[in-house]
XYZ file of C-alpha atoms in Angstrom:
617
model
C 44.285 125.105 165.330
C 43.462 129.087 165.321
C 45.546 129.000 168.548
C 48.488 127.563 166.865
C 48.462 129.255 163.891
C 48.608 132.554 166.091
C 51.142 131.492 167.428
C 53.523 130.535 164.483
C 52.187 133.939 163.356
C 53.627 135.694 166.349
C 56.725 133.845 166.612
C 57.344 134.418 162.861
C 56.417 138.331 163.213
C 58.729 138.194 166.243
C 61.472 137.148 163.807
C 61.386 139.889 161.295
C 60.141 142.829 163.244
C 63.657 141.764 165.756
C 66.013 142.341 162.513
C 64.025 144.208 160.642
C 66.523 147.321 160.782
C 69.356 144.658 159.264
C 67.321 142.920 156.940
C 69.162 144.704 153.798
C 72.416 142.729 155.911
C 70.552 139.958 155.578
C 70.073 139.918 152.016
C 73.507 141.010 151.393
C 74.514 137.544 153.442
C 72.536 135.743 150.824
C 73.881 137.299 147.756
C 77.500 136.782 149.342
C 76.599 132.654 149.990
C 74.524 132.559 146.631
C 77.725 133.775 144.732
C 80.557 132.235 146.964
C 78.432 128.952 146.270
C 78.149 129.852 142.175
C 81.738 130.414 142.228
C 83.069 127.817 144.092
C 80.950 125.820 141.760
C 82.634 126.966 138.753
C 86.216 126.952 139.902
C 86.845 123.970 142.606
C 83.797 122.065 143.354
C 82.718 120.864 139.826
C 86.704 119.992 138.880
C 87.160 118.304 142.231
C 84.033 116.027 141.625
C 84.638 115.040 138.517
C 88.227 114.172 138.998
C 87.468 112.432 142.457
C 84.720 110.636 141.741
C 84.932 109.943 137.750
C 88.568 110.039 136.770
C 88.704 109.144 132.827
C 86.409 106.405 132.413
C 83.003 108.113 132.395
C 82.181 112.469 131.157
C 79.972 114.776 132.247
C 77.761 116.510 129.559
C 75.425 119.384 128.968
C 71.971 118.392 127.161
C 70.718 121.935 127.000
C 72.197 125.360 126.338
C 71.334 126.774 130.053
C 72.276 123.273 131.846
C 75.361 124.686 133.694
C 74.413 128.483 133.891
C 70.879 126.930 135.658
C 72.047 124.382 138.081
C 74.750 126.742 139.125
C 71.940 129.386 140.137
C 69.979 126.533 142.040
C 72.679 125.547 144.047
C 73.905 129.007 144.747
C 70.306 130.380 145.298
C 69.565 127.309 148.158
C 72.870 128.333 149.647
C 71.928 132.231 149.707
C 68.700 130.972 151.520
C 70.868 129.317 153.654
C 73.157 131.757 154.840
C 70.678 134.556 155.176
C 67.742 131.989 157.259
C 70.944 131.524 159.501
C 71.883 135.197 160.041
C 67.779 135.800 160.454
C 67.619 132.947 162.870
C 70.734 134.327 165.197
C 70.031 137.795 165.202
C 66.411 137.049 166.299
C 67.529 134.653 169.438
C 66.293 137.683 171.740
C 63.011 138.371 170.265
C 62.386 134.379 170.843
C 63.661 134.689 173.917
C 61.015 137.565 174.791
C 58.241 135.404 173.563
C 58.900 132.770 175.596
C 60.584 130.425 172.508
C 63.627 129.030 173.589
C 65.602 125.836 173.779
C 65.725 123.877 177.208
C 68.863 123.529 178.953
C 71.686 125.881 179.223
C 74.170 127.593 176.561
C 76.877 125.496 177.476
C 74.624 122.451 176.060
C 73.625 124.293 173.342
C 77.016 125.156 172.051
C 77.816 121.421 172.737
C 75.238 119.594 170.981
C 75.696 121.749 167.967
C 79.311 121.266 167.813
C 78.228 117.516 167.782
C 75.685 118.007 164.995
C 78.188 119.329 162.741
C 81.110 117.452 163.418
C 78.493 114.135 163.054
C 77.266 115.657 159.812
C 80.722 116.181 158.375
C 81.435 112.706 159.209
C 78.441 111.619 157.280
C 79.807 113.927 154.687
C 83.222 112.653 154.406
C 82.116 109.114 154.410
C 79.958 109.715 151.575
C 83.117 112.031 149.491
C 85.753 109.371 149.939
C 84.325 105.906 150.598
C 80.605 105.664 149.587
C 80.613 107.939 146.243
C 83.901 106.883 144.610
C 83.057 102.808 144.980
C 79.845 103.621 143.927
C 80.697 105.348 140.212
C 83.280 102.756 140.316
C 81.004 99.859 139.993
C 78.212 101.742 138.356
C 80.761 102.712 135.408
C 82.296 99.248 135.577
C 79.186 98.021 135.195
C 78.193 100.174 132.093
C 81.564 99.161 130.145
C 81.079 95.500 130.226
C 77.753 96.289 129.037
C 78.847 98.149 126.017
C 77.469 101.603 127.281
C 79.129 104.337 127.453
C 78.740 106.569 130.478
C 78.126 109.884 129.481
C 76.271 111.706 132.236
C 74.317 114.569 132.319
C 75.405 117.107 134.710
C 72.197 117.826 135.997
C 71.231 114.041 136.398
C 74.795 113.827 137.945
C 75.286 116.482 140.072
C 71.523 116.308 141.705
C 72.382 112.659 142.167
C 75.756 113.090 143.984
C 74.601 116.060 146.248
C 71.219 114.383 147.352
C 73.302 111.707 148.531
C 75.927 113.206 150.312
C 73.041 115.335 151.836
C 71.333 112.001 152.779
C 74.570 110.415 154.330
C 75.317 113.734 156.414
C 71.558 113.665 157.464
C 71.992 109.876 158.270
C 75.139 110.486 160.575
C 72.641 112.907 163.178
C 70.553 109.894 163.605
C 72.496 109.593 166.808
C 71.825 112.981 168.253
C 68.587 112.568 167.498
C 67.487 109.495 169.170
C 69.298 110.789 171.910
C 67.418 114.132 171.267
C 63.742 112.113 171.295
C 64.792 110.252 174.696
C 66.047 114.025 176.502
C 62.537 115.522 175.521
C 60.498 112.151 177.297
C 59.196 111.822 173.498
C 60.140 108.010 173.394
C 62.039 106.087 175.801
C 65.267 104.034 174.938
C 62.708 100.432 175.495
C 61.404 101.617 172.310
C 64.133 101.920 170.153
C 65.671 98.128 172.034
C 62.030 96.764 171.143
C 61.582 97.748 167.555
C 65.102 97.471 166.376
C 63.935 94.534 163.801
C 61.426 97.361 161.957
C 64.225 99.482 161.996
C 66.573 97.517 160.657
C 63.516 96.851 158.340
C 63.222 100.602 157.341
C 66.503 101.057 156.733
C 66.885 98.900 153.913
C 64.344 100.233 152.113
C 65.423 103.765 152.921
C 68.486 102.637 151.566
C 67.307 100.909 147.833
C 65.449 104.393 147.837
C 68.353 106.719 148.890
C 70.645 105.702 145.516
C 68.352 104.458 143.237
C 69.767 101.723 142.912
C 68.208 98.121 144.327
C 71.696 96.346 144.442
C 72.721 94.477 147.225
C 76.610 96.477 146.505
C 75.274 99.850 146.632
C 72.444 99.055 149.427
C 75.192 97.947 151.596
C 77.277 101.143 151.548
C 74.345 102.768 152.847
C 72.400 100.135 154.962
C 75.609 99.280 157.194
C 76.902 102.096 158.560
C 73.070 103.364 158.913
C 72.321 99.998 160.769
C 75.712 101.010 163.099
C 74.644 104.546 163.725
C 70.952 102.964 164.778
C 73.176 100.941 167.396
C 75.027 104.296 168.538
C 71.974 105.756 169.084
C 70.929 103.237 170.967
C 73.274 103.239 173.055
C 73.216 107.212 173.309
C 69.226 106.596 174.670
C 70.484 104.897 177.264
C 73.134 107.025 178.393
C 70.699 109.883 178.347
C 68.322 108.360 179.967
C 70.385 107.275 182.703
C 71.635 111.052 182.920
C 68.054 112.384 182.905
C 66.825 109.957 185.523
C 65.732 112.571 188.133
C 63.277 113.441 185.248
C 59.796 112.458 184.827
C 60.039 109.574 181.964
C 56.986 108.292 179.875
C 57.180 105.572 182.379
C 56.692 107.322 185.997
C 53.728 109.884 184.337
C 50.740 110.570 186.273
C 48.156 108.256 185.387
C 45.729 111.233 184.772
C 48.825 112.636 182.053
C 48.520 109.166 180.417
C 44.621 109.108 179.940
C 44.654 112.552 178.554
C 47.403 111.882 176.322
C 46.057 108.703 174.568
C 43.522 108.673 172.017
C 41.817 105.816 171.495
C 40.735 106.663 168.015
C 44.599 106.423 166.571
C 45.500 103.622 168.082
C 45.122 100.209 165.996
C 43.375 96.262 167.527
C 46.897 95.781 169.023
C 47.242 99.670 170.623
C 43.772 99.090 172.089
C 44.821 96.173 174.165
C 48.031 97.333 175.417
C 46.482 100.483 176.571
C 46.979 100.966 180.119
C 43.668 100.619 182.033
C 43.820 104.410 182.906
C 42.786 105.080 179.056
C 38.990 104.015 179.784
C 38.955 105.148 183.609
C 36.570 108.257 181.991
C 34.798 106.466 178.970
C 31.372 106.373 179.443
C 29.289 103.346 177.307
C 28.145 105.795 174.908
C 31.429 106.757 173.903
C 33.120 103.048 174.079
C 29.958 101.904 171.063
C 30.245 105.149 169.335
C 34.300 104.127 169.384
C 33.184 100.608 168.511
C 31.116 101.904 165.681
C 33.456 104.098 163.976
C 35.969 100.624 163.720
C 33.068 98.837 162.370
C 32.528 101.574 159.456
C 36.396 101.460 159.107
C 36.400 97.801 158.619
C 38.375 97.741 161.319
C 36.143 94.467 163.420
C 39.216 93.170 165.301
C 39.293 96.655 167.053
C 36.187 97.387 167.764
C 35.343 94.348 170.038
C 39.388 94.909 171.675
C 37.575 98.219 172.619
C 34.201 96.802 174.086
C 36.780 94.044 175.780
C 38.385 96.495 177.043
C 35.577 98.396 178.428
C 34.015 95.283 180.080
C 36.842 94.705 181.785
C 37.199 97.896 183.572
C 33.646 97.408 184.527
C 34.328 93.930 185.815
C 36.948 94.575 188.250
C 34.888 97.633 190.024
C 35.560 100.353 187.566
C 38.104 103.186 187.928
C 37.820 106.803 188.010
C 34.544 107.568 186.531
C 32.755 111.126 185.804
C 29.475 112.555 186.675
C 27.828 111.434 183.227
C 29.344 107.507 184.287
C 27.243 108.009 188.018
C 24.269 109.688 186.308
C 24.023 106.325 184.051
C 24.350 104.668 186.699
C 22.077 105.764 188.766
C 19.493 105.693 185.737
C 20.006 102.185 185.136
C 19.373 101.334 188.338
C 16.330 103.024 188.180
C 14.555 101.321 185.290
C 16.312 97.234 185.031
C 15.718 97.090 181.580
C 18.855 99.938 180.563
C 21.219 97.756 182.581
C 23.618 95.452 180.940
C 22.956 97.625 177.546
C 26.848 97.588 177.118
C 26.953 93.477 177.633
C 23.970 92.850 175.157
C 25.329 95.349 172.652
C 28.731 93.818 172.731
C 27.514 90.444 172.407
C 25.382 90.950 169.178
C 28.311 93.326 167.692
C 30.597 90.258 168.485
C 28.339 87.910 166.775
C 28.122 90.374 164.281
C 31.706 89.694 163.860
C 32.125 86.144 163.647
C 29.139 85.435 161.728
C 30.117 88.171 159.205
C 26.561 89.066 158.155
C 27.351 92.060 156.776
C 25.258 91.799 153.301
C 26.218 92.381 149.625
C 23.957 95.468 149.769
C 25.565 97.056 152.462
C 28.569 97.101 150.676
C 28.088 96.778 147.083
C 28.398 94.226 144.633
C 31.351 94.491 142.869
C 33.556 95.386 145.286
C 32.375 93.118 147.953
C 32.883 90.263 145.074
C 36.559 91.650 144.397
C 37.300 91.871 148.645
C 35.929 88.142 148.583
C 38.551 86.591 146.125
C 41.195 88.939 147.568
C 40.587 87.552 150.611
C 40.897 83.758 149.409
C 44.084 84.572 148.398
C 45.761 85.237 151.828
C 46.391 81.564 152.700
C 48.196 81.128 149.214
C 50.327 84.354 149.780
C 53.191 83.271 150.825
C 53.415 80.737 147.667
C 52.572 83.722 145.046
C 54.701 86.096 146.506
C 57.592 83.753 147.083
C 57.126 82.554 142.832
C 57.253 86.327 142.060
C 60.475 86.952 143.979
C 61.814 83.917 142.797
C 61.319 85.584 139.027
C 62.412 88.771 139.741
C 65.180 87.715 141.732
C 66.310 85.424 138.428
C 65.467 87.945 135.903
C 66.921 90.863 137.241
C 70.525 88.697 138.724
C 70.732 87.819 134.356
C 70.291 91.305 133.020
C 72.787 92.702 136.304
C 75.710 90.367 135.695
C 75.564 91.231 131.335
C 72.565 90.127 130.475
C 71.474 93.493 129.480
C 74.969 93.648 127.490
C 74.703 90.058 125.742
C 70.844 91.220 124.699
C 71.871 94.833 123.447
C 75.347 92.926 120.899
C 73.009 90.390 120.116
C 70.570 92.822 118.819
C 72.747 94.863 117.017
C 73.900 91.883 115.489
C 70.466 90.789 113.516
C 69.501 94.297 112.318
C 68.712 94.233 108.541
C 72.213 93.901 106.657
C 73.881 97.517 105.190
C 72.377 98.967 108.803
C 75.586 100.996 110.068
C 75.818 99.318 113.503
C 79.150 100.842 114.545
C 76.960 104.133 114.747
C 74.353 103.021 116.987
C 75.897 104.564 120.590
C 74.247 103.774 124.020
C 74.903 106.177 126.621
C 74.139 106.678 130.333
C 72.638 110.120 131.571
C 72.106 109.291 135.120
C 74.243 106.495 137.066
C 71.750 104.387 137.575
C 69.356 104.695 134.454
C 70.632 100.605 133.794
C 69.882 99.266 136.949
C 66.171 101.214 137.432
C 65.187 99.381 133.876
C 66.953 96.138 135.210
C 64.509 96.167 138.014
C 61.259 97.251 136.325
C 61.424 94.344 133.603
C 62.130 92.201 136.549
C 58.729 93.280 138.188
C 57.169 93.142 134.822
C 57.960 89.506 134.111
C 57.400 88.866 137.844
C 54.284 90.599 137.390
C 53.082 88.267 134.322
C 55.051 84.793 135.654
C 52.492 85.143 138.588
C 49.260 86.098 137.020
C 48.013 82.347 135.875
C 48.690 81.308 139.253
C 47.050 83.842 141.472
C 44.094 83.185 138.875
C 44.364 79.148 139.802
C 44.404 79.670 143.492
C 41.350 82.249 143.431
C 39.318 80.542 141.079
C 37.363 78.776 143.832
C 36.427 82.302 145.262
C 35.178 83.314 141.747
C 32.920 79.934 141.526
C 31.385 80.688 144.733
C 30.605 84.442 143.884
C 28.965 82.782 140.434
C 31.115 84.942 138.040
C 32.118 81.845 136.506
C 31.588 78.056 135.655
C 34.779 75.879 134.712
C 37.047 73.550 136.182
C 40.241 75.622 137.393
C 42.401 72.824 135.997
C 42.166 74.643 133.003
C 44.392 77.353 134.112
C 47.739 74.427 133.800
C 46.715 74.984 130.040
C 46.159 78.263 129.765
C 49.352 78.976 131.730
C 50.996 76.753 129.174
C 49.416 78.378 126.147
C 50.344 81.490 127.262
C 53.563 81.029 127.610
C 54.152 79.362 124.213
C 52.275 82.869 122.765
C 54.490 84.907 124.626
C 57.662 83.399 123.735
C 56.737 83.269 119.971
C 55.583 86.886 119.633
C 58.746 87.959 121.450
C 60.564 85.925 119.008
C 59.127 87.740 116.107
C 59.452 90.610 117.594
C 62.430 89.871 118.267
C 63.849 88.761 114.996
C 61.068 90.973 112.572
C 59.739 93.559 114.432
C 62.372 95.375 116.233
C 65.144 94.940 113.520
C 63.269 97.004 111.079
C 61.738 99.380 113.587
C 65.588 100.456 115.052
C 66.851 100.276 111.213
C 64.612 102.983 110.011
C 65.015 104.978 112.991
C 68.865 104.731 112.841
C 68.898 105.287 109.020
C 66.595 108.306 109.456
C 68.967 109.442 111.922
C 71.929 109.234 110.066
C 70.174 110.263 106.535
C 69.939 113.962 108.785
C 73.812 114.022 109.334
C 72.906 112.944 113.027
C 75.661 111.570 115.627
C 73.417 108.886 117.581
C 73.442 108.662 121.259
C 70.278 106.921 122.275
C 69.656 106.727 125.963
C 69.583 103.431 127.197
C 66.162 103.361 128.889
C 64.398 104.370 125.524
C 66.694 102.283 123.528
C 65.463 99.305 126.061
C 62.437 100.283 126.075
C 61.894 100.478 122.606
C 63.929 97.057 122.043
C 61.111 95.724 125.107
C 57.893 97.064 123.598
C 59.228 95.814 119.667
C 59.397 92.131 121.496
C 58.251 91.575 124.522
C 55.378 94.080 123.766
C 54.312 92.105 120.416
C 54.113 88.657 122.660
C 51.857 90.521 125.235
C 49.831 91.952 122.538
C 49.612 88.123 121.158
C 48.757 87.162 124.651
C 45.083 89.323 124.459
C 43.283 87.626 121.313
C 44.841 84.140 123.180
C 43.303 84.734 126.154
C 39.779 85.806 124.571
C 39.886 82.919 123.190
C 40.531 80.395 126.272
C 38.426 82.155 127.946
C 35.010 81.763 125.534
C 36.067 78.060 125.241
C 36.179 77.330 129.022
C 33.312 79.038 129.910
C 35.084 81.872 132.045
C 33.344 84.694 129.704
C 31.352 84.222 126.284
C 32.529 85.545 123.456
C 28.832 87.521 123.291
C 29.539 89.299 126.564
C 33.036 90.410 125.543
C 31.389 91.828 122.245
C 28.464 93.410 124.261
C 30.920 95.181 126.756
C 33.155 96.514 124.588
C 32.416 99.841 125.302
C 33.137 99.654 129.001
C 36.575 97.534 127.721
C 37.949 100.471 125.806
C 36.872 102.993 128.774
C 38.606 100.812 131.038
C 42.344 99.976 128.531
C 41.957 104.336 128.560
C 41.962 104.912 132.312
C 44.985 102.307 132.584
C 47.029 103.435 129.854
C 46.464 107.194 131.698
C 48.558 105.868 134.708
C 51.539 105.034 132.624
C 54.204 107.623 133.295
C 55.062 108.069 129.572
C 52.632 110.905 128.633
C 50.298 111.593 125.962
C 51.859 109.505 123.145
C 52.587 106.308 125.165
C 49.194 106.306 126.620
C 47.280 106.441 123.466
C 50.119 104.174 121.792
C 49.350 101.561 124.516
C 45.611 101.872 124.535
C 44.849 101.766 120.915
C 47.429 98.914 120.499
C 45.196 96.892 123.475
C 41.965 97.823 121.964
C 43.257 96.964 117.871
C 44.176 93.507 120.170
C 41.020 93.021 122.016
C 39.103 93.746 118.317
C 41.114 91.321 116.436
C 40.351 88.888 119.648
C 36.734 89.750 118.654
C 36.821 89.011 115.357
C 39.362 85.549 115.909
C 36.002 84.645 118.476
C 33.515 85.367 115.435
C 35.336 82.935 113.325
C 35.452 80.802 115.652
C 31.674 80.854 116.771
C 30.615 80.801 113.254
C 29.908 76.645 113.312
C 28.176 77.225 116.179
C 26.092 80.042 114.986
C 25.291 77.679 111.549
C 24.311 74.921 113.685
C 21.982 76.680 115.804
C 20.415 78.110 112.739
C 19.813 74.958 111.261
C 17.879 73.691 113.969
């Protein structure tokens, strides 16, 4: 590490001692692309955007005074940085040259393969101007219309949004060069990029739901099919390279000695440890191979520690390879005294039986969470059901409030607020493009979220049984799953027809009382509309479940009172993780605890017969 660091130390020092009479020309590069970019911002690019990419159906808008004047100075400062790390970077070429820093191959190939990154990159670039960006706004504003919104964008939301993804889609387009790149350098060989094209394909997707924030299968596609093609090129590119380079030593024709000092054992996972070529343990002595074994073990790792004592028997099996004086000198001792030989065998053995017998103890790991990995674990044969049910929802949920269900719910709304309420006033607008669809998606996984919790609950109630933290027959979870969803769907009708009404007519007669023009977002306008109804059937769903709970013998009404303490510490911690701040964490935590109290005091009631009776005798 203190090698390396001198290093980058030198090379860097190299750099600015090389141009250090031309700095100030430096700096004047970066003012020149810091206000060519601030300009061009303010006269061309910004019209040119807007007009491309938004014609008349959506604006762009300033929320704050210094919006503009501030993004402008961003953008032109990253471009100043730009130009002048480029002029630093070419006028230094000699000093790295000097130090022994340079590129392989000649200048010719240098001049080639950068003429190829840029033209790829502008390809990527263009793609994303006049294809990707312009389909994209148009179903994203198209979208917002039929919904009743109106898409009134922020230009900082905006323009961050629409330069991060042309950036991304210029990026994307080099993915050729590079793979080609990796394959040149003998970093990976074309076999892998043939064998793992499924994970890539894999990869991509998700890159892609990332990449716009967006998660639909429209938008996805813009970016996952031409990144899927370019994965192809590259492919193809590996190969050509490869088969160019094939006088070159590959990963494949290495020395055997190169290969065992290149591989460590430590990184690689159960499956790496087996495919390791025997060359790997030609110099692992048994000391090493347990104290390899061992770390596994205290990883949890079991499946990998006995692939590398099965490994190591092996090479001892068939005659050993290449081994080192410390191998001989074990040898030789183990000859000497009959009782050290087969240590390796024996200690494999009992860590194998180790394995399969899992002894390991609750003490050695600790109770709770060796009762929590327990019931996690009797939950992997019923994964496939749970997470196909919570796809299933989300999949439903989320295709209703895509296709106007978000729309339907917002007129409908609007339509049962409290009579003389000045609905015509009551605007919805869009700051960022895809501030619909990212709440679309998270009430999906919310409902998702709460659709699958009585039936994870049925599956690993057998677990629980066995691990004593509870007596009941798990039958009872068809009726609490019913019961709960009869309390959630009548507190989100309430809340629905009582709560929110009068909530969003005082807010929008406040509003308009101050001679206000109302443009609510539509995330907090959702959100508030969600946590007015759905919110009040949740907070139902707390006292209910208290409730089935002391009656089926899951947990006692006189444990929930005398843990109390450790109930509010805990509804603290989780409302701390919400990414709302201050208010909606100790909004959301003092609603759950005012629930789990009047759950408390519905249980007292309750238990008061019981109480009498036991008093009496």
């Amino acid at each position: 590490m203190g090698e390396e660091r001198f290093r980058l130390e030198g090379v860097l020092g190299t750099a600015l001692r090389s141009v250090r009479s031309e700095l100030r020309i430096a700096f004047v590069v970066g003012v020149v692309g810091f206000l060519l970019m601030f300009y061009a911002l303010r006269l061309f690019i910004w019209p040119e955007l807007e007009g491309q990419l938004l014609g008349t159906k959506a604006i762009v808008v300033a929320v704050t005074p210094f919006d503009v004047v501030l993004l402008q100075a961003k953008i032109g400062l990253f471009a100043g940085l730009l130009f002048a790390g480029s002029w630093i970077l070419y006028r230094s070429r000699e000093g790295f040259k000097v130090r022994g820093v340079s590129l392989p191959g000649r200048r010719k190939t240098h001049f080639l393969v950068g003429i190829l990154a840029i033209a790829l990159f502008a390809g990527g670039v263009v793609y994303a101007y006049f294809v990707f960006l312009p389909l994209l706004f148009g179903f994203l504003i198209s979208n917002a219309i039929m919904a009743g919104f109106q898409p009134t964008y922020s230009i900082v939301d905006w323009t961050q949004f629409v330069f991060l993804l042309v950036l991304v889609l210029g990026l994307t387009a080099e993915l050729p060069l590079i793979m080609g790149g990796l394959v040149y350098a003998d970093i990976v060989s074309p076999d892998l990029f043939r064998d793992y094209w499924r994970h890539a394909v894999f990869a991509i997707v998700v890159i892609s739901s990332m990449v716009n924030g967006s998660p639909d299968p429209f938008s996805m596609s813009l970016v996952a099919i031409p990144m899927t093609a370019l994965y192809f090129v590259g492919l193809g590119t590996a190969r050509v390279v490869r088969r160019a380079s094939g006088n070159r030593d590959s990963p494949g024709r290495r020395s055997e000695s190169a290969i065992s000092t290149e591989i460590n054992l430590s990184d690689l996972d159960a499956k790496g440890i087996r495919a390791a070529p025997p060359e790997a343990f030609a110099n692992l002595t048994e000391h090493e191979a347990l104290e390899l074994a061992d770390d596994a073990l205290n990883e949890g790792d079991s499946e990998k520690a006995q692939a590398i004592l099965d490994r190591f028997d092996e090479r001892d099996e068939s005659g050993g390879l290449a081994a080192n004086e410390e191998q001989n000198g074990e040898k030789e001792e183990a000859n000497e005294n009959p009782n050290v030989s087969g240590t390796v065998e024996r200690t494999a053995s009992r860590m194998a039986a180790a394995f399969a017998e899992e002894e390991t103890t609750e003490d050695d790991i600790g109770g709770y969470y060796y009762d929590l990995r327990f019931i996690v674990g009797s939950l992997r044969s019923k994964s496939f059901r749970i997470i196909g049910v919570f796809m299933a929802v989300v999949a439903l949920v989320f295709t209703y409030l895509y296709q106007g269900g978000i729309g339907e719910i917002k007129r409908d709304f609007l339509i049962h607020l409290p009579a003389g309420t000045p609905t015509s006033e009551v605007n919805i607008v869009l700051l960022h493009p895809v501030e619909a669809l990212a709440f679309e998606m998270k009430v999906s996984l919310l409902v998702g979220v709460v659709a699958v919790l009585p039936l994870v609950l049925y599956y690993a109630w057998p677990a629980i049984e066995t691990r004593e933290l509870a007596r009941t027959n798990r039958n009872v979870f068809f009726v609490w799953a019913g019961v709960l969803a009869l309390g959630l769907l009548g507190g989100s009708f309430v809340g629905y027809r009582f709560v929110a009404p009068s909530v969003m007519s005082y807010l929008v007669a406040d509003a308009l009382g101050a001679n206000m023009i109302i443009a609510y977002r539509t995330a907090a306008f959702f959100w508030l509309v969600f946590a007015t109804t759905v919110g009040v059937g949740l907070w139902i769903e707390i006292p209910v479940t208290m409730l089935l709970f002391h009656h089926s013998g899951v947990v006692r009404y006189r444990t929930m009172r005398t843990y109390w303490r450790q109930v509010v510490v805990g509804v603290l911690v989780a409302s701390s993780l919400l990414p709302g701040g201050v208010l909606l964490m100790v909004s959301v935590g003092f609603a759950v605890m005012l629930a789990y109290w009047v759950g408390l005091v519905v249980l007292w009631v309750d238990s008061l017969g019981e109480r009498l009776v036991r008093t009496t005798t």
